Each structure stands twice: as structure tokens, then as C-alpha cells.
């Protein structure tokens, strides 16, 4: 049964939400567009940020979560960083988890109205772990534990870290779902060239949020002391100044990016996830695939929620218009393919 035949038979969707740090905010926009069109989400599989958004949505608290993240600015994000001296990670993520606990409480996955699977990685056995029962908060916490950045979860003899290490786009858990079609959101997609949020977001004139406007306001708002706070925090996260100021100065003079330890870890993780996601898509092609280029923002730019949510909805409109058979070219403004129907020959950007 191809995508168009499935669509005619109903509007029950199995939703796959991939990992990718802050870019996972785009999942919220996708869900909002699905609901606006009357789709019923009957199963969710999520990894890392996808596990957060999927779990919160299934618990009926996506509105509260959206309101919170859209209020976060750069300073707020820094305040959420809880540095630890553990050799297993730079942060505990306890402040973020406390906020999630205030939203979902002690909810158990098996009690959710929508079947949810969150994916983590067991370092001990070197395999995926699917959470389909038990504490929702524990499942989310395990799934977001980026190796070397956020401390892992220890459960019996398991050492659990981010599911994106093995499966950044967990399509397999949705294969048996009683859905009319599978929609997957890959937020670590390769693009023919680096693209930014400003390039991808549609220009609006009715007062809606535009990324460029907030960027200008932020630049005017943050004074020089904010740069000092940012640099000090990054040095701390990078291992108490593992990169010397001389190295940073030399890089700046040459017009090069001054890479720190955190930059290296997250960039390497992004590259690995992007490659793995391509294999997962090839092995189990979803009926609708929405791809957010990994270049739109850094994995830790959690102060850009509003723009990323808008981007997710914008890309969902394009993908669902095509899936529903409306007139649509299937291309984003950046030249990134949105190709929802398996069986069609996949286009490649020149």
C-alpha cells in the first residue's frame, strides 16, 4: 500500500521524532500542523529530543512545554546548565528534568493514552534499549544523555545514554502500529549546502515571529558582560579551559572557529547521527519524511525555540500538502528535498 492509498483510508498517523538537540523543537511545529489538519497520532517513537517532545505530548502537556521553551533566552539556557565534576559527563540535566517533572509528574509510559517508545543506548551491552513501560521521566532522561556531555542513567547493570548513538530516527517501533501511515521527522538531515533558519523560514507580514527580527533584538539587548558569561561557561564545560585563550585568539585572528571540547563532541555526534539516520530511512522508508537540515542551528541553541517550531510547521505544511495530493513542488526554499511518498524516485539536489 503506497502513501496515497494509505491517506485515502484514514488519518491515523504513527509519528517518529528523531534526535538532534535544539533542532528537535521543530517536532512541536510538526505536531501542531498534524492536529490542525485533523490527524490522529496513534503511536509515537522518539529519541533524545524526540523522546522529550513525544513523551510530553502523549502526557497532554505539550502546550505547557511549548510556552516554557519559547520564553527561554540565552541567559535562561545558561541558568539551566548544572555543571558536575563527574568524569562521565559535564552536566546532570537535573534542572531540565525538574521542569519536565512539574509537567508530567510520575506518569508511567504504559498509562499514556498513546503508545510511546523512547530509545536509549546501553553502553554495557552496546545495544538499543526501548522504553515502552515504566517511568516516563526515567525513559526521557536516559534518551537525552549525550555521551560525555550529560551524565548517563544507571539502571541495574545498564549504563544508558542517548539513543541517537545507535538509532537517531527510530522508525522500527512504529512498523507494527495500527496507523494509516508513518511520518518521520529527521532533524539531523544533510543538505546540499549549509542553510540557516533565516533562509528556511517563510517571510511573513502579519506579525508572526520571524527569526531575523529576534536575532537583531537579541544583539541589541545582550551587553558585553553576556559574552563574558558565555565564554566562562563554555570554558567550564570544555574542561576548565582545556583550550587555551592563546589558541582561541590565534583561531580568531585567522578567521577560524575556535573549537572547544563541547563543540567537538556535539559536532561529531551530529555527523554520526546524520549518517545513521540515512541508513534507517533507507531500511524502513516512512510514508512521509520531513527533514530539518542540521546546519540550521547548533545542537545546544535552546534559546531559539520559537523559530524552530515555526520551521517545523512550515516544513510539515510542505510535506503534508504533497502527501495529500495538493499542488506542491516538494522543495523547501533552500533546495532541501521533502519527499514523502516511498516508491517515488528520490530526488537529489544538484
Short mmCIF file of C-alpha atoms in Angstrom, two decimals:
data_model
loop_
_atom_site.label_atom_id
_atom_site.label_comp_id
_atom_site.label_asym_id
_atom_site.label_seq_id
_atom_site.Cartn_x
_atom_site.Cartn_y
_atom_site.Cartn_z
CA UNK A 1 0.00 0.00 0.00
CA UNK A 2 1.58 3.27 -1.10
CA UNK A 3 1.36 6.62 0.66
CA UNK A 4 -1.60 7.99 -1.33
CA UNK A 5 -3.65 4.81 -0.82
CA UNK A 6 -2.95 4.93 2.90
CA UNK A 7 -4.04 8.54 3.11
CA UNK A 8 -7.38 7.81 1.50
CA UNK A 9 -8.01 5.04 4.01
CA UNK A 10 -7.73 7.26 7.09
CA UNK A 11 -5.85 9.88 9.09
CA UNK A 12 -4.24 7.81 11.82
CA UNK A 13 -0.52 8.56 11.94
CA UNK A 14 2.42 6.85 13.63
CA UNK A 15 4.91 9.58 14.46
CA UNK A 16 8.70 9.16 14.57
CA UNK A 17 10.62 12.01 16.21
CA UNK A 18 14.38 11.98 15.79
CA UNK A 19 17.23 13.24 17.94
CA UNK A 20 19.17 16.42 17.27
CA UNK A 21 19.30 18.69 20.30
CA UNK A 22 17.62 22.07 19.95
CA UNK A 23 16.56 21.30 16.38
CA UNK A 24 14.08 18.89 17.98
CA UNK A 25 11.89 21.90 18.78
CA UNK A 26 10.76 21.52 15.16
CA UNK A 27 8.83 18.43 16.29
CA UNK A 28 6.40 20.72 18.10
CA UNK A 29 5.55 22.56 14.89
CA UNK A 30 5.02 19.28 13.06
CA UNK A 31 2.61 18.05 15.73
CA UNK A 32 0.72 21.34 15.65
CA UNK A 33 0.23 21.08 11.90
CA UNK A 34 -0.92 17.46 12.15
CA UNK A 35 -3.52 18.43 14.74
CA UNK A 36 -4.65 21.45 12.72
CA UNK A 37 -5.40 19.13 9.80
CA UNK A 38 -7.33 16.68 11.93
CA UNK A 39 -4.82 13.84 12.02
CA UNK A 40 -4.87 11.46 14.97
CA UNK A 41 -1.49 10.47 16.35
CA UNK A 42 -1.89 6.84 17.40
CA UNK A 43 1.74 5.89 18.15
CA UNK A 44 4.96 7.76 18.90
CA UNK A 45 8.56 6.66 18.75
CA UNK A 46 11.17 9.16 19.86
CA UNK A 47 14.86 9.51 20.57
CA UNK A 48 16.60 12.19 22.66
CA UNK A 49 14.80 15.49 21.98
CA UNK A 50 12.20 13.46 20.10
CA UNK A 51 11.62 11.45 23.27
CA UNK A 52 11.10 14.68 25.22
CA UNK A 53 8.57 16.17 22.81
CA UNK A 54 6.82 12.86 22.14
CA UNK A 55 6.54 11.98 25.81
CA UNK A 56 5.31 15.40 26.85
CA UNK A 57 2.76 15.38 24.02
CA UNK A 58 1.44 11.94 24.93
CA UNK A 59 1.08 13.12 28.54
CA UNK A 60 -1.08 16.03 27.33
CA UNK A 61 1.40 18.71 28.38
CA UNK A 62 2.83 19.93 25.07
CA UNK A 63 1.16 23.33 25.43
CA UNK A 64 2.84 23.98 28.77
CA UNK A 65 6.19 22.76 27.49
CA UNK A 66 5.91 24.94 24.39
CA UNK A 67 5.10 28.02 26.47
CA UNK A 68 8.14 27.38 28.68
CA UNK A 69 10.72 26.83 25.93
CA UNK A 70 9.51 29.81 23.92
CA UNK A 71 10.27 32.06 26.88
CA UNK A 72 13.86 30.86 27.23
CA UNK A 73 16.53 33.33 26.20
CA UNK A 74 20.28 32.83 26.20
CA UNK A 75 20.60 33.70 29.89
CA UNK A 76 17.81 31.28 30.86
CA UNK A 77 19.54 28.46 28.97
CA UNK A 78 22.78 29.16 30.80
CA UNK A 79 20.93 29.00 34.12
CA UNK A 80 19.68 25.53 33.23
CA UNK A 81 23.25 24.28 32.91
CA UNK A 82 24.11 22.33 36.07
CA UNK A 83 27.78 21.51 35.84
CA UNK A 84 29.07 18.39 37.56
CA UNK A 85 32.58 17.13 38.22
CA UNK A 86 31.65 13.61 37.14
CA UNK A 87 34.07 12.09 34.60
CA UNK A 88 31.02 10.64 32.81
CA UNK A 89 29.56 13.95 31.70
CA UNK A 90 29.70 17.71 32.10
CA UNK A 91 26.05 18.19 33.13
CA UNK A 92 23.42 16.39 35.19
CA UNK A 93 20.35 17.85 33.42
CA UNK A 94 18.56 17.90 36.79
CA UNK A 95 17.14 21.41 36.26
CA UNK A 96 15.60 20.45 32.94
CA UNK A 97 14.24 17.22 34.40
CA UNK A 98 12.73 19.13 37.33
CA UNK A 99 10.75 21.23 34.86
CA UNK A 100 9.61 18.14 32.99
CA UNK A 101 8.57 16.55 36.27
CA UNK A 102 6.42 19.57 37.03
CA UNK A 103 4.64 18.93 33.73
CA UNK A 104 4.24 15.14 33.60
CA UNK A 105 4.69 14.11 37.24
CA UNK A 106 5.27 10.41 37.88
CA UNK A 107 3.49 9.28 34.70
CA UNK A 108 4.18 5.75 33.56
CA UNK A 109 4.54 5.04 29.85
CA UNK A 110 2.01 2.18 29.85
CA UNK A 111 -0.63 4.54 31.28
CA UNK A 112 -0.33 7.09 28.47
CA UNK A 113 -3.30 7.34 26.08
CA UNK A 114 -0.90 6.95 23.13
CA UNK A 115 1.62 4.08 22.86
CA UNK A 116 5.08 5.62 23.24
CA UNK A 117 8.53 4.16 22.67
CA UNK A 118 11.63 6.07 23.71
CA UNK A 119 15.04 4.82 22.64
CA UNK A 120 18.27 4.82 24.63
CA UNK A 121 21.62 3.06 24.22
CA UNK A 122 23.08 0.60 26.73
CA UNK A 123 26.85 1.10 26.76
CA UNK A 124 27.39 -2.12 28.71
CA UNK A 125 25.76 -4.40 26.14
CA UNK A 126 26.23 -2.00 23.20
CA UNK A 127 22.64 -2.21 22.02
CA UNK A 128 19.41 -0.24 21.83
CA UNK A 129 17.02 -0.15 24.76
CA UNK A 130 13.35 0.55 24.07
CA UNK A 131 11.31 2.03 26.90
CA UNK A 132 7.66 1.01 26.41
CA UNK A 133 6.74 0.82 30.07
CA UNK A 134 7.97 2.24 33.35
CA UNK A 135 8.72 5.81 34.36
CA UNK A 136 8.33 8.31 31.52
CA UNK A 137 10.82 10.67 33.17
CA UNK A 138 13.46 7.96 33.51
CA UNK A 139 12.99 6.99 29.87
CA UNK A 140 13.38 10.58 28.73
CA UNK A 141 16.41 11.15 30.96
CA UNK A 142 18.16 8.09 29.57
CA UNK A 143 17.37 9.04 25.99
CA UNK A 144 18.85 12.56 26.27
CA UNK A 145 22.16 11.59 27.92
CA UNK A 146 24.59 12.69 25.21
CA UNK A 147 27.83 10.76 25.91
CA UNK A 148 30.44 12.98 27.52
CA UNK A 149 28.00 15.91 27.86
CA UNK A 150 25.12 14.69 30.06
CA UNK A 151 25.73 12.04 32.70
CA UNK A 152 24.28 8.59 31.90
CA UNK A 153 21.48 6.77 33.71
CA UNK A 154 22.49 3.68 35.67
CA UNK A 155 19.78 1.00 35.85
CA UNK A 156 20.86 -2.30 37.38
CA UNK A 157 23.91 -3.22 35.30
CA UNK A 158 22.93 -0.96 32.41
CA UNK A 159 24.67 2.32 31.59
CA UNK A 160 22.12 4.20 29.49
CA UNK A 161 22.93 7.09 27.17
CA UNK A 162 21.40 8.94 24.22
CA UNK A 163 19.59 6.62 21.81
CA UNK A 164 20.99 8.64 18.91
CA UNK A 165 24.26 6.82 19.39
CA UNK A 166 22.70 3.81 17.60
CA UNK A 167 19.28 4.89 16.32
CA UNK A 168 18.68 8.63 15.91
CA UNK A 169 15.47 8.07 13.93
CA UNK A 170 13.66 5.05 15.49
CA UNK A 171 11.23 4.06 12.75
CA UNK A 172 11.17 0.34 13.59
CA UNK A 173 8.99 0.61 16.73
CA UNK A 174 6.17 2.11 14.62
CA UNK A 175 6.11 -0.61 11.97
CA UNK A 176 3.50 -2.66 13.87
CA UNK A 177 1.38 0.35 14.86
CA UNK A 178 -2.26 0.37 13.76
CA UNK A 179 -1.81 3.51 11.70
CA UNK A 180 -2.69 4.58 8.19
CA UNK A 181 0.77 5.97 7.57
CA UNK A 182 4.12 6.65 9.23
CA UNK A 183 5.51 10.18 9.41
CA UNK A 184 9.16 10.63 10.43
CA UNK A 185 10.92 13.88 11.33
CA UNK A 186 14.68 13.80 10.84
CA UNK A 187 16.33 16.85 12.43
CA UNK A 188 19.91 15.89 11.54
CA UNK A 189 19.48 15.90 7.77
CA UNK A 190 22.28 16.54 5.31
CA UNK A 191 21.72 19.45 2.91
CA UNK A 192 23.43 20.22 -0.40
CA UNK A 193 24.87 23.35 1.21
CA UNK A 194 24.78 24.87 4.71
CA UNK A 195 21.45 26.62 5.25
CA UNK A 196 20.29 28.86 8.08
CA UNK A 197 16.98 29.43 9.82
CA UNK A 198 16.66 32.83 8.15
CA UNK A 199 16.87 31.18 4.73
CA UNK A 200 14.32 28.48 5.50
CA UNK A 201 11.68 30.41 7.42
CA UNK A 202 8.96 31.98 5.28
CA UNK A 203 8.72 35.75 5.27
CA UNK A 204 5.51 36.85 6.99
CA UNK A 205 3.88 40.23 7.24
CA UNK A 206 1.11 39.62 9.76
CA UNK A 207 3.06 39.98 12.98
CA UNK A 208 4.14 36.37 13.30
CA UNK A 209 7.56 35.57 14.63
CA UNK A 210 10.49 35.96 12.25
CA UNK A 211 13.89 34.67 13.34
CA UNK A 212 15.84 37.60 11.94
CA UNK A 213 13.90 40.12 13.98
CA UNK A 214 14.57 38.32 17.26
CA UNK A 215 18.24 37.98 16.36
CA UNK A 216 18.50 41.74 15.92
CA UNK A 217 16.73 42.38 19.22
CA UNK A 218 18.96 39.90 20.99
CA UNK A 219 22.08 41.51 19.60
CA UNK A 220 20.94 44.90 20.87
CA UNK A 221 19.89 43.51 24.25
CA UNK A 222 22.91 41.47 25.27
CA UNK A 223 25.72 43.66 26.54
CA UNK A 224 29.41 42.86 26.71
CA UNK A 225 29.06 41.11 30.07
CA UNK A 226 26.94 38.44 28.42
CA UNK A 227 29.87 37.50 26.24
CA UNK A 228 31.97 37.13 29.38
CA UNK A 229 29.34 34.81 30.93
CA UNK A 230 29.13 32.74 27.78
CA UNK A 231 32.89 32.38 27.43
CA UNK A 232 33.34 31.47 31.09
CA UNK A 233 30.61 28.85 30.92
CA UNK A 234 31.97 27.31 27.76
CA UNK A 235 35.46 27.14 29.24
CA UNK A 236 33.99 25.34 32.23
CA UNK A 237 32.08 22.89 30.05
CA UNK A 238 35.13 22.38 27.88
CA UNK A 239 37.03 21.01 30.84
CA UNK A 240 38.13 24.05 32.81
CA UNK A 241 39.82 25.69 29.88
CA UNK A 242 41.20 22.71 28.01
CA UNK A 243 41.57 25.03 25.04
CA UNK A 244 43.84 27.93 25.94
CA UNK A 245 42.98 31.56 25.35
CA UNK A 246 46.05 31.75 23.12
CA UNK A 247 44.61 29.01 20.89
CA UNK A 248 41.27 30.85 20.72
CA UNK A 249 42.99 34.13 19.92
CA UNK A 250 45.07 32.61 17.14
CA UNK A 251 41.98 30.99 15.63
CA UNK A 252 40.12 34.29 15.72
CA UNK A 253 42.99 36.11 14.01
CA UNK A 254 42.98 33.52 11.21
CA UNK A 255 39.21 33.83 10.83
CA UNK A 256 38.70 30.28 12.04
CA UNK A 257 36.21 28.90 14.54
CA UNK A 258 37.70 28.36 17.99
CA UNK A 259 36.66 24.78 18.70
CA UNK A 260 36.23 23.69 22.29
CA UNK A 261 35.73 20.22 23.71
CA UNK A 262 31.94 20.62 23.84
CA UNK A 263 31.89 21.80 20.21
CA UNK A 264 33.91 18.79 19.14
CA UNK A 265 31.71 16.29 20.98
CA UNK A 266 28.42 17.70 19.72
CA UNK A 267 29.60 18.22 16.14
CA UNK A 268 30.96 14.68 16.00
CA UNK A 269 27.72 13.32 17.43
CA UNK A 270 25.72 15.31 14.84
CA UNK A 271 27.73 13.84 11.97
CA UNK A 272 27.28 10.29 13.26
CA UNK A 273 23.54 10.73 13.79
CA UNK A 274 23.05 12.21 10.32
CA UNK A 275 24.73 9.21 8.69
CA UNK A 276 22.84 6.69 10.81
CA UNK A 277 19.51 8.38 10.09
CA UNK A 278 20.07 7.94 6.35
CA UNK A 279 20.50 4.18 6.84
CA UNK A 280 17.37 3.97 9.00
CA UNK A 281 15.34 5.81 6.36
CA UNK A 282 16.66 3.51 3.61
CA UNK A 283 15.85 0.40 5.64
CA UNK A 284 12.33 1.44 6.67
CA UNK A 285 11.16 4.28 4.39
CA UNK A 286 8.38 6.26 6.10
CA UNK A 287 5.34 7.35 4.13
CA UNK A 288 6.09 10.98 4.93
CA UNK A 289 9.59 12.24 5.65
CA UNK A 290 10.26 15.74 6.97
CA UNK A 291 13.94 16.70 7.05
CA UNK A 292 15.41 19.61 9.01
CA UNK A 293 18.98 20.39 7.90
CA UNK A 294 21.45 20.02 10.75
CA UNK A 295 23.04 23.35 9.80
CA UNK A 296 20.03 25.48 10.82
CA UNK A 297 21.41 25.84 14.35
CA UNK A 298 23.74 24.29 16.86
CA UNK A 299 22.55 21.31 18.89
CA UNK A 300 22.65 23.39 22.10
CA UNK A 301 20.97 26.61 20.88
CA UNK A 302 17.92 26.04 23.05
CA UNK A 303 17.06 29.75 23.09
CA UNK A 304 15.74 29.56 19.51
CA UNK A 305 12.60 27.55 20.20
CA UNK A 306 10.07 29.89 18.60
CA UNK A 307 11.84 29.97 15.25
CA UNK A 308 12.49 26.23 15.20
CA UNK A 309 8.84 25.47 16.00
CA UNK A 310 7.83 27.74 13.14
CA UNK A 311 10.29 25.95 10.85
CA UNK A 312 8.86 22.56 11.81
CA UNK A 313 5.35 23.69 10.99
CA UNK A 314 6.45 25.28 7.73
CA UNK A 315 8.14 22.06 6.58
CA UNK A 316 5.16 20.00 7.74
CA UNK A 317 2.84 22.13 5.60
CA UNK A 318 5.01 21.44 2.56
CA UNK A 319 5.25 17.69 3.20
CA UNK A 320 1.58 17.16 4.05
CA UNK A 321 0.39 19.26 1.12
CA UNK A 322 2.29 16.97 -1.18
CA UNK A 323 1.16 13.84 0.62
CA UNK A 324 -2.45 14.88 0.42
CA UNK A 325 -2.10 15.38 -3.33
CA UNK A 326 -2.26 19.17 -3.41
CA UNK A 327 -0.26 21.21 -5.87
CA UNK A 328 3.19 21.47 -4.37
CA UNK A 329 6.71 21.28 -5.79
CA UNK A 330 8.08 19.30 -2.83
CA UNK A 331 11.05 21.58 -2.29
CA UNK A 332 11.88 23.91 0.58
CA UNK A 333 13.18 27.38 -0.18
CA UNK A 334 16.74 26.14 0.50
CA UNK A 335 16.57 23.33 -2.05
CA UNK A 336 16.18 20.66 0.62
CA UNK A 337 14.04 17.77 -0.58
CA UNK A 338 10.77 16.97 1.17
CA UNK A 339 9.93 13.59 -0.34
CA UNK A 340 7.06 11.90 1.47
CA UNK A 341 5.88 9.08 -0.76
CA UNK A 342 8.07 5.92 -0.82
CA UNK A 343 8.39 4.28 -4.18
CA UNK A 344 8.93 7.57 -5.94
CA UNK A 345 12.44 8.06 -7.19
CA UNK A 346 14.26 10.12 -4.56
CA UNK A 347 15.47 13.45 -5.92
CA UNK A 348 18.91 14.74 -5.23
CA UNK A 349 19.78 18.40 -5.22
CA UNK A 350 22.34 19.45 -7.73
#
